[in-house]
Short mmCIF file of C-alpha atoms in Angstrom, two decimals:
data_model
loop_
_atom_site.label_atom_id
_atom_site.label_comp_id
_atom_site.label_asym_id
_atom_site.label_seq_id
_atom_site.Cartn_x
_atom_site.Cartn_y
_atom_site.Cartn_z
CA MET V 1 63.00 50.32 -12.94
CA THR V 2 59.94 48.65 -11.56
CA VAL V 3 59.17 49.11 -7.89
CA HIS V 4 57.75 45.96 -6.28
CA ASP V 5 54.87 46.94 -4.02
CA GLU V 6 54.46 44.00 -1.60
CA ASN V 7 51.49 45.62 0.11
CA GLY V 8 49.76 46.11 -3.21
CA ASP V 9 50.38 42.52 -4.25
CA GLU V 10 48.98 41.30 -0.97
CA ARG V 11 45.88 43.46 -1.37
CA ARG V 12 45.34 42.07 -4.89
CA ARG V 13 45.76 38.47 -3.63
CA LEU V 14 43.28 39.10 -0.83
CA GLY V 15 40.91 40.70 -3.31
CA ARG V 16 41.07 37.70 -5.65
CA ARG V 17 40.63 35.31 -2.72
CA SER V 18 37.71 37.34 -1.44
CA ARG V 19 36.04 37.26 -4.87
CA ALA V 20 36.70 33.50 -5.14
CA LEU V 21 35.26 32.85 -1.70
CA LYS V 22 32.29 35.06 -2.50
CA ALA V 23 31.69 33.19 -5.77
CA ALA V 24 32.03 29.84 -3.98
CA GLY V 25 29.67 31.04 -1.27
CA LEU V 26 27.12 32.19 -3.84
CA THR V 27 27.44 28.88 -5.68
CA LEU V 28 26.98 26.92 -2.45
CA ALA V 29 24.03 29.09 -1.51
CA GLY V 30 22.54 28.50 -4.96
CA VAL V 31 22.98 24.74 -4.62
CA LEU V 32 21.37 24.83 -1.17
CA VAL V 33 18.46 26.90 -2.47
CA LEU V 34 18.02 24.55 -5.41
CA GLY V 35 18.26 21.56 -3.07
CA ILE V 36 15.66 22.99 -0.74
CA ALA V 37 13.43 23.88 -3.68
CA ALA V 38 13.87 20.39 -5.16
CA GLY V 39 13.13 18.84 -1.77
CA GLY V 40 10.06 21.04 -1.46
CA TRP V 41 8.97 20.11 -4.98
CA ALA V 42 9.56 16.41 -4.28
CA TYR V 43 7.50 16.62 -1.08
CA TRP V 44 4.74 18.52 -2.90
CA HIS V 45 4.82 16.04 -5.78
CA LEU V 46 4.61 12.97 -3.52
CA ASP V 47 1.95 14.58 -1.35
CA ASN V 48 -0.17 15.43 -4.39
CA ASN V 49 0.23 11.93 -5.85
CA ILE V 50 -2.08 10.56 -3.17
CA LYS V 51 -5.79 10.38 -3.94
CA SER V 52 -8.28 10.13 -1.09
CA VAL V 53 -11.89 9.34 -0.23
CA ASP V 54 -13.65 10.79 2.82
CA ILE V 55 -15.04 7.50 4.09
CA ASN V 56 -15.79 8.73 7.61
CA SER V 57 -18.07 11.52 6.37
CA ALA V 58 -19.77 9.22 3.85
CA LEU V 59 -20.58 6.49 6.38
CA GLY V 60 -21.30 8.67 9.42
CA ASP V 61 -21.97 6.95 12.74
CA ASP V 62 -23.68 3.81 11.40
CA ARG V 63 -20.55 1.73 11.86
CA PRO V 64 -18.87 -0.56 14.39
CA ALA V 65 -17.51 1.31 17.39
CA ARG V 66 -13.91 2.46 17.43
CA ALA V 67 -11.59 0.49 19.69
CA VAL V 68 -11.10 2.05 23.12
CA VAL V 69 -7.61 3.57 23.21
CA THR V 70 -5.74 3.19 26.50
CA PRO V 71 -3.47 6.20 27.13
CA SER V 72 0.17 5.23 26.74
CA ALA V 73 2.84 6.08 29.30
CA SER V 74 5.36 6.37 26.46
CA ALA V 75 6.57 9.81 25.51
CA SER V 76 6.75 8.76 21.83
CA PRO V 77 4.77 11.03 19.52
CA LEU V 78 4.05 8.04 17.26
CA PRO V 79 0.76 6.13 17.61
CA THR V 80 0.93 2.78 19.42
CA GLU V 81 -2.72 1.75 19.59
CA ALA V 82 -4.15 -1.18 17.63
CA VAL V 83 -5.35 -0.25 14.14
CA ASN V 84 -7.34 -1.97 11.38
CA ILE V 85 -6.68 -1.17 7.73
CA LEU V 86 -8.63 -2.43 4.73
CA VAL V 87 -6.15 -2.92 1.91
CA LEU V 88 -7.54 -3.40 -1.59
CA GLY V 89 -5.80 -4.18 -4.85
CA SER V 90 -7.95 -2.92 -7.71
CA ASP V 91 -7.93 -4.07 -11.32
CA SER V 92 -8.87 -0.71 -12.81
CA ARG V 93 -7.83 -0.24 -16.44
CA SER V 94 -7.72 3.49 -15.94
CA GLY V 95 -4.49 4.77 -17.47
CA LYS V 96 -2.13 3.29 -20.04
CA ALA V 97 0.04 1.45 -17.48
CA ASN V 98 -2.92 -0.39 -15.95
CA LYS V 99 -4.25 -1.31 -19.40
CA GLU V 100 -0.94 -2.83 -20.43
CA LEU V 101 -0.89 -4.89 -17.23
CA GLY V 102 -4.34 -6.34 -17.86
CA GLY V 103 -6.63 -4.24 -15.68
CA GLY V 104 -10.38 -4.56 -15.82
CA SER V 105 -12.91 -2.25 -17.37
CA SER V 106 -12.20 1.42 -16.70
CA SER V 107 -15.89 1.92 -15.95
CA GLY V 108 -16.21 -1.07 -13.64
CA ALA V 109 -13.06 -1.73 -11.66
CA ARG V 110 -13.15 -4.52 -9.11
CA SER V 111 -11.35 -5.21 -5.86
CA ASP V 112 -9.14 -8.04 -7.08
CA THR V 113 -7.52 -8.45 -3.65
CA ALA V 114 -8.94 -7.65 -0.22
CA MET V 115 -7.03 -7.90 3.04
CA VAL V 116 -7.96 -6.76 6.53
CA VAL V 117 -4.68 -5.79 8.20
CA HIS V 118 -4.92 -5.77 12.00
CA ILE V 119 -1.91 -4.27 13.77
CA ASP V 120 -1.79 -5.08 17.46
CA ALA V 121 -1.37 -2.51 20.20
CA GLY V 122 2.32 -1.70 20.41
CA ARG V 123 2.65 -2.11 16.63
CA THR V 124 5.07 -5.08 16.80
CA GLU V 125 2.70 -7.82 15.58
CA ALA V 126 0.10 -7.96 12.84
CA THR V 127 -2.52 -10.27 11.39
CA VAL V 128 -3.44 -10.11 7.71
CA VAL V 129 -6.79 -11.71 6.84
CA SER V 130 -7.64 -12.23 3.17
CA ILE V 131 -11.30 -12.20 2.15
CA PRO V 132 -11.92 -14.34 -0.97
CA ARG V 133 -13.47 -12.18 -3.67
CA ASP V 134 -15.86 -15.04 -4.57
CA THR V 135 -17.43 -15.00 -1.09
CA LEU V 136 -21.20 -14.56 -1.15
CA VAL V 137 -22.28 -11.86 1.30
CA SER V 138 -25.20 -9.65 2.20
CA ARG V 139 -24.12 -6.36 0.64
CA PRO V 140 -25.57 -3.36 2.50
CA SER V 141 -26.98 -0.23 0.92
CA CYS V 142 -24.14 2.26 0.47
CA PRO V 143 -24.09 6.04 -0.06
CA LEU V 144 -22.90 7.25 -3.48
CA SER V 145 -20.72 10.30 -4.04
CA SER V 146 -23.16 11.43 -6.71
CA GLY V 147 -26.08 11.27 -4.26
CA GLY V 148 -28.50 8.48 -3.42
CA PHE V 149 -27.68 4.96 -2.36
CA THR V 150 -26.89 1.59 -3.87
CA ALA V 151 -29.45 -1.16 -3.44
CA ALA V 152 -28.84 -3.77 -0.74
CA ALA V 153 -28.19 -7.22 -2.17
CA TYR V 154 -28.18 -10.75 -0.82
CA ASN V 155 -25.92 -13.59 -1.98
CA ALA V 156 -23.82 -11.01 -3.81
CA MET V 157 -20.15 -11.59 -4.58
CA PHE V 158 -17.97 -9.75 -2.10
CA ASN V 159 -15.98 -7.86 -4.74
CA SER V 160 -19.18 -6.45 -6.25
CA ALA V 161 -19.28 -3.92 -3.39
CA TYR V 162 -16.37 -2.01 -4.88
CA SER V 163 -17.86 -2.28 -8.37
CA VAL V 164 -21.18 -0.70 -7.41
CA GLY V 165 -20.12 1.75 -4.70
CA GLY V 166 -16.35 2.19 -4.74
CA PRO V 167 -14.18 2.37 -1.60
CA VAL V 168 -17.04 3.56 0.62
CA CYS V 169 -19.14 0.48 -0.17
CA ALA V 170 -16.13 -1.82 0.11
CA VAL V 171 -15.48 -0.54 3.65
CA LYS V 172 -19.15 -0.68 4.63
CA THR V 173 -19.46 -4.25 3.34
CA VAL V 174 -16.34 -5.42 5.20
CA GLU V 175 -17.58 -3.80 8.40
CA SER V 176 -21.01 -5.38 7.99
CA ILE V 177 -19.63 -8.93 7.66
CA THR V 178 -16.89 -8.57 10.31
CA ASP V 179 -18.32 -6.07 12.80
CA VAL V 180 -14.76 -4.67 12.93
CA ARG V 181 -14.21 -0.94 12.45
CA MET V 182 -11.84 -0.15 9.59
CA ASP V 183 -9.74 2.74 10.88
CA HIS V 184 -8.10 3.30 7.51
CA TYR V 185 -8.40 2.38 3.85
CA ILE V 186 -5.57 1.87 1.35
CA GLU V 187 -6.00 0.94 -2.31
CA ILE V 188 -3.25 0.32 -4.85
CA ASP V 189 -3.80 -0.46 -8.52
CA PHE V 190 -1.97 -2.82 -10.87
CA SER V 191 0.63 -0.37 -12.13
CA GLY V 192 1.38 0.88 -8.63
CA PHE V 193 2.08 -2.63 -7.34
CA ALA V 194 4.35 -3.42 -10.29
CA LYS V 195 6.20 -0.09 -9.92
CA LEU V 196 6.71 -0.68 -6.20
CA VAL V 197 8.26 -4.11 -6.80
CA ASN V 198 10.53 -2.68 -9.52
CA ALA V 199 11.55 0.25 -7.31
CA LEU V 200 12.61 -2.24 -4.62
CA GLY V 201 14.74 -4.13 -7.13
CA GLY V 202 12.34 -7.05 -7.45
CA VAL V 203 11.10 -9.58 -4.91
CA THR V 204 12.18 -13.14 -4.13
CA VAL V 205 9.41 -15.73 -3.74
CA THR V 206 9.45 -19.51 -3.37
CA THR V 207 6.62 -21.46 -5.03
CA ASP V 208 5.71 -24.95 -3.89
CA GLU V 209 4.44 -26.15 -7.27
CA ASP V 210 4.80 -25.41 -10.97
CA ILE V 211 2.66 -22.51 -12.21
CA ASP V 212 1.43 -22.62 -15.78
CA ASP V 213 -1.25 -19.98 -16.29
CA ASP V 214 -1.87 -18.64 -19.80
CA LYS V 215 -4.39 -16.09 -18.52
CA SER V 216 -1.91 -14.33 -16.22
CA HIS V 217 0.96 -15.16 -18.63
CA LEU V 218 2.94 -16.69 -15.78
CA HIS V 219 5.00 -19.85 -16.22
CA LEU V 220 7.25 -20.77 -13.29
CA ALA V 221 8.77 -24.04 -12.18
CA ALA V 222 8.48 -24.87 -8.48
CA GLY V 223 11.31 -23.24 -6.55
CA THR V 224 12.75 -19.86 -5.65
CA HIS V 225 12.50 -16.99 -8.14
CA HIS V 226 13.46 -13.31 -8.15
CA LEU V 227 10.55 -11.55 -9.85
CA ASN V 228 10.25 -8.12 -11.42
CA GLY V 229 7.12 -6.00 -11.04
CA LYS V 230 5.22 -7.48 -13.98
CA GLN V 231 6.01 -11.04 -12.89
CA ALA V 232 5.08 -10.35 -9.26
CA LEU V 233 1.76 -8.89 -10.39
CA ALA V 234 1.11 -11.98 -12.54
CA LEU V 235 1.84 -14.14 -9.49
CA ALA V 236 -0.63 -12.12 -7.41
CA ARG V 237 -3.30 -12.58 -10.09
CA THR V 238 -2.77 -16.21 -11.10
CA ARG V 239 -5.35 -18.77 -10.13
CA HIS V 240 -5.85 -21.14 -13.06
CA GLY V 241 -2.36 -22.60 -12.99
CA ILE V 242 -2.34 -23.78 -9.37
CA GLY V 243 -4.36 -26.08 -7.14
CA ASP V 244 -8.01 -26.37 -8.09
CA GLY V 245 -8.03 -23.03 -9.92
CA SER V 246 -10.03 -21.28 -7.20
CA ASP V 247 -9.46 -17.93 -5.55
CA LEU V 248 -8.10 -19.70 -2.45
CA GLY V 249 -4.95 -20.80 -4.27
CA ARG V 250 -4.35 -17.25 -5.47
CA ILE V 251 -4.74 -15.93 -1.92
CA GLY V 252 -1.94 -18.23 -0.77
CA LEU V 253 0.38 -16.73 -3.40
CA GLN V 254 -0.65 -13.20 -2.47
CA GLN V 255 0.18 -13.85 1.16
CA LYS V 256 3.62 -15.14 0.16
CA LEU V 257 4.13 -11.91 -1.77
CA VAL V 258 3.13 -9.75 1.21
CA LYS V 259 5.78 -11.38 3.41
CA ALA V 260 8.38 -11.29 0.64
CA LEU V 261 7.78 -7.56 0.11
CA LEU V 262 8.14 -6.86 3.82
CA GLU V 263 11.44 -8.74 3.83
CA GLN V 264 12.65 -6.87 0.74
CA MET V 265 11.78 -3.51 2.28
CA ALA V 266 13.64 -4.45 5.47
CA ALA V 267 16.69 -5.50 3.44
CA THR V 268 16.74 -2.29 1.39
CA ASP V 269 18.30 0.56 3.39
CA LEU V 270 16.38 3.36 1.71
CA LEU V 271 17.49 6.03 4.17
CA THR V 272 21.07 5.86 2.87
CA ASP V 273 20.01 6.43 -0.74
CA PRO V 274 17.69 9.45 -1.15
CA ALA V 275 17.23 8.81 -4.88
CA GLU V 276 16.15 5.23 -4.23
CA LEU V 277 13.88 6.38 -1.41
CA TYR V 278 12.25 8.88 -3.76
CA ARG V 279 11.71 6.22 -6.45
CA VAL V 280 10.00 3.91 -3.98
CA ALA V 281 7.91 6.73 -2.50
CA ASP V 282 6.87 7.91 -5.96
CA ALA V 283 5.95 4.35 -6.99
CA VAL V 284 3.79 3.92 -3.91
CA THR V 285 2.05 7.30 -3.83
CA SER V 286 1.35 7.65 -7.56
CA SER V 287 -1.10 4.73 -7.57
CA LEU V 288 -2.48 5.09 -4.06
CA THR V 289 -5.96 5.94 -2.82
CA THR V 290 -6.49 6.30 0.94
CA ASP V 291 -9.04 7.56 3.40
CA THR V 292 -8.62 11.19 4.42
CA GLY V 293 -6.79 10.16 7.59
CA LEU V 294 -3.83 8.90 5.51
CA ASP V 295 -3.94 11.21 2.51
CA SER V 296 -0.72 13.08 3.16
CA LEU V 297 2.95 12.17 3.05
CA LYS V 298 3.20 13.24 6.69
CA GLU V 299 0.51 10.80 7.86
CA LEU V 300 1.77 7.91 5.72
CA THR V 301 5.31 8.50 7.02
CA ARG V 302 4.02 8.62 10.59
CA LEU V 303 2.21 5.31 10.07
CA GLY V 304 5.34 3.77 8.59
CA GLN V 305 7.51 5.01 11.45
CA SER V 306 5.10 3.54 13.99
CA LEU V 307 5.62 0.12 12.37
CA LYS V 308 9.44 0.14 12.53
CA GLY V 309 9.36 -2.63 15.15
CA LEU V 310 7.19 -4.90 12.99
CA SER V 311 9.09 -7.61 11.10
CA SER V 312 7.79 -10.17 8.62
CA ASP V 313 8.36 -12.89 11.25
CA HIS V 314 5.65 -11.27 13.34
CA VAL V 315 3.08 -10.96 10.56
CA ARG V 316 0.51 -13.75 10.57
CA THR V 317 -1.37 -14.36 7.31
CA LEU V 318 -4.78 -16.03 7.33
CA THR V 319 -7.78 -16.48 5.07
CA MET V 320 -11.30 -15.94 6.35
CA PRO V 321 -12.66 -19.46 7.01
CA VAL V 322 -15.04 -20.41 4.19
CA VAL V 323 -16.94 -23.38 2.82
CA THR V 324 -18.44 -24.04 -0.60
CA ALA V 325 -21.72 -22.16 -1.04
CA PRO V 326 -24.75 -24.49 -1.08
CA SER V 327 -26.24 -22.48 -3.95
CA ASP V 328 -23.16 -22.45 -6.21
CA PRO V 329 -20.13 -24.78 -6.24
CA ASN V 330 -18.01 -21.94 -7.70
CA ARG V 331 -18.67 -19.63 -4.74
CA VAL V 332 -17.92 -19.74 -1.01
CA VAL V 333 -19.60 -18.49 2.15
CA ALA V 334 -18.18 -17.74 5.59
CA LYS V 335 -17.66 -20.85 7.69
CA GLU V 336 -19.28 -20.40 11.08
CA PRO V 337 -18.55 -20.13 13.91
CA ALA V 338 -14.87 -20.04 12.84
CA ALA V 339 -15.20 -16.80 10.84
CA SER V 340 -16.96 -14.94 13.65
CA GLU V 341 -14.38 -16.18 16.17
CA LEU V 342 -11.59 -14.81 13.96
CA TRP V 343 -13.17 -11.35 13.73
CA ASP V 344 -13.85 -11.43 17.50
CA SER V 345 -10.15 -12.03 18.12
CA LEU V 346 -9.25 -8.93 16.08
CA ARG V 347 -11.67 -6.77 18.03
CA ALA V 348 -10.11 -8.01 21.27
CA GLY V 349 -6.56 -7.20 20.14
#
């Protein structure tokens, strides 16, 4: 005869439940540890993606004065003062991805796109001014990271500054022709731009005329198109298939792309999809070079958060006023006094 021990059965059930709960707890703890480790690795990875140049140390005090910052009554820890950022798109062929997308010489990359981004105090409005790369300028002498200085040059193409002296000379040249202090510097290469567009799911752009450019391999009928990264890059680079084939036509397309990208970012709720957010962040940071004031994920995130009130409707896109250069019909020079008045307005804002 078997004696049924209810107390013993209950103890065994409690024991099994305790072991199950303990196993579940250990599993959950393991998942949390792995999640924290993965998050830490992701942060480390994104942070270490970013390359930087210490422009402030290289240029010293021989620069336009910083804007006077009026103390804000707001308790927000985010910056609200006006800020100027030089944004360059470079055509470096460094790396397989850039080569495949048609970058320039790995030993002589150029600034294919140059925009001065002025964000007004309050960070709810912005002005983006494109500087044509074919503009003839007086290029100042610039310090080199290897020691020594580049030679000053007159009637030099604007984009030669980056070729001879890298980001430091690009900033110094922009400051010399605008008398506007560049608070920050951001550079993205071909592959980074294409990856960003792809990570956002493409970008929708409307063209006003047919584009037929064998050099950029872009063939689009006039109208609205949803472009992938490679196509968007081709649109940003095309110049021979539109207008008179000059850099000014290309700048118009680039400005369309800037607004379209802002709209796409606003329409993509990245915060609800961590995987998508990571893909976009990885695409941006892996091909990014900044000044040392923006060379961390923390600082880039802080900048982005400070711009949350800025919509594409409040971004004004302009091109530095230019006229055909007297010395060369294929080059332009700043149109005065209009160009100086534009830079004056940025200093005042």
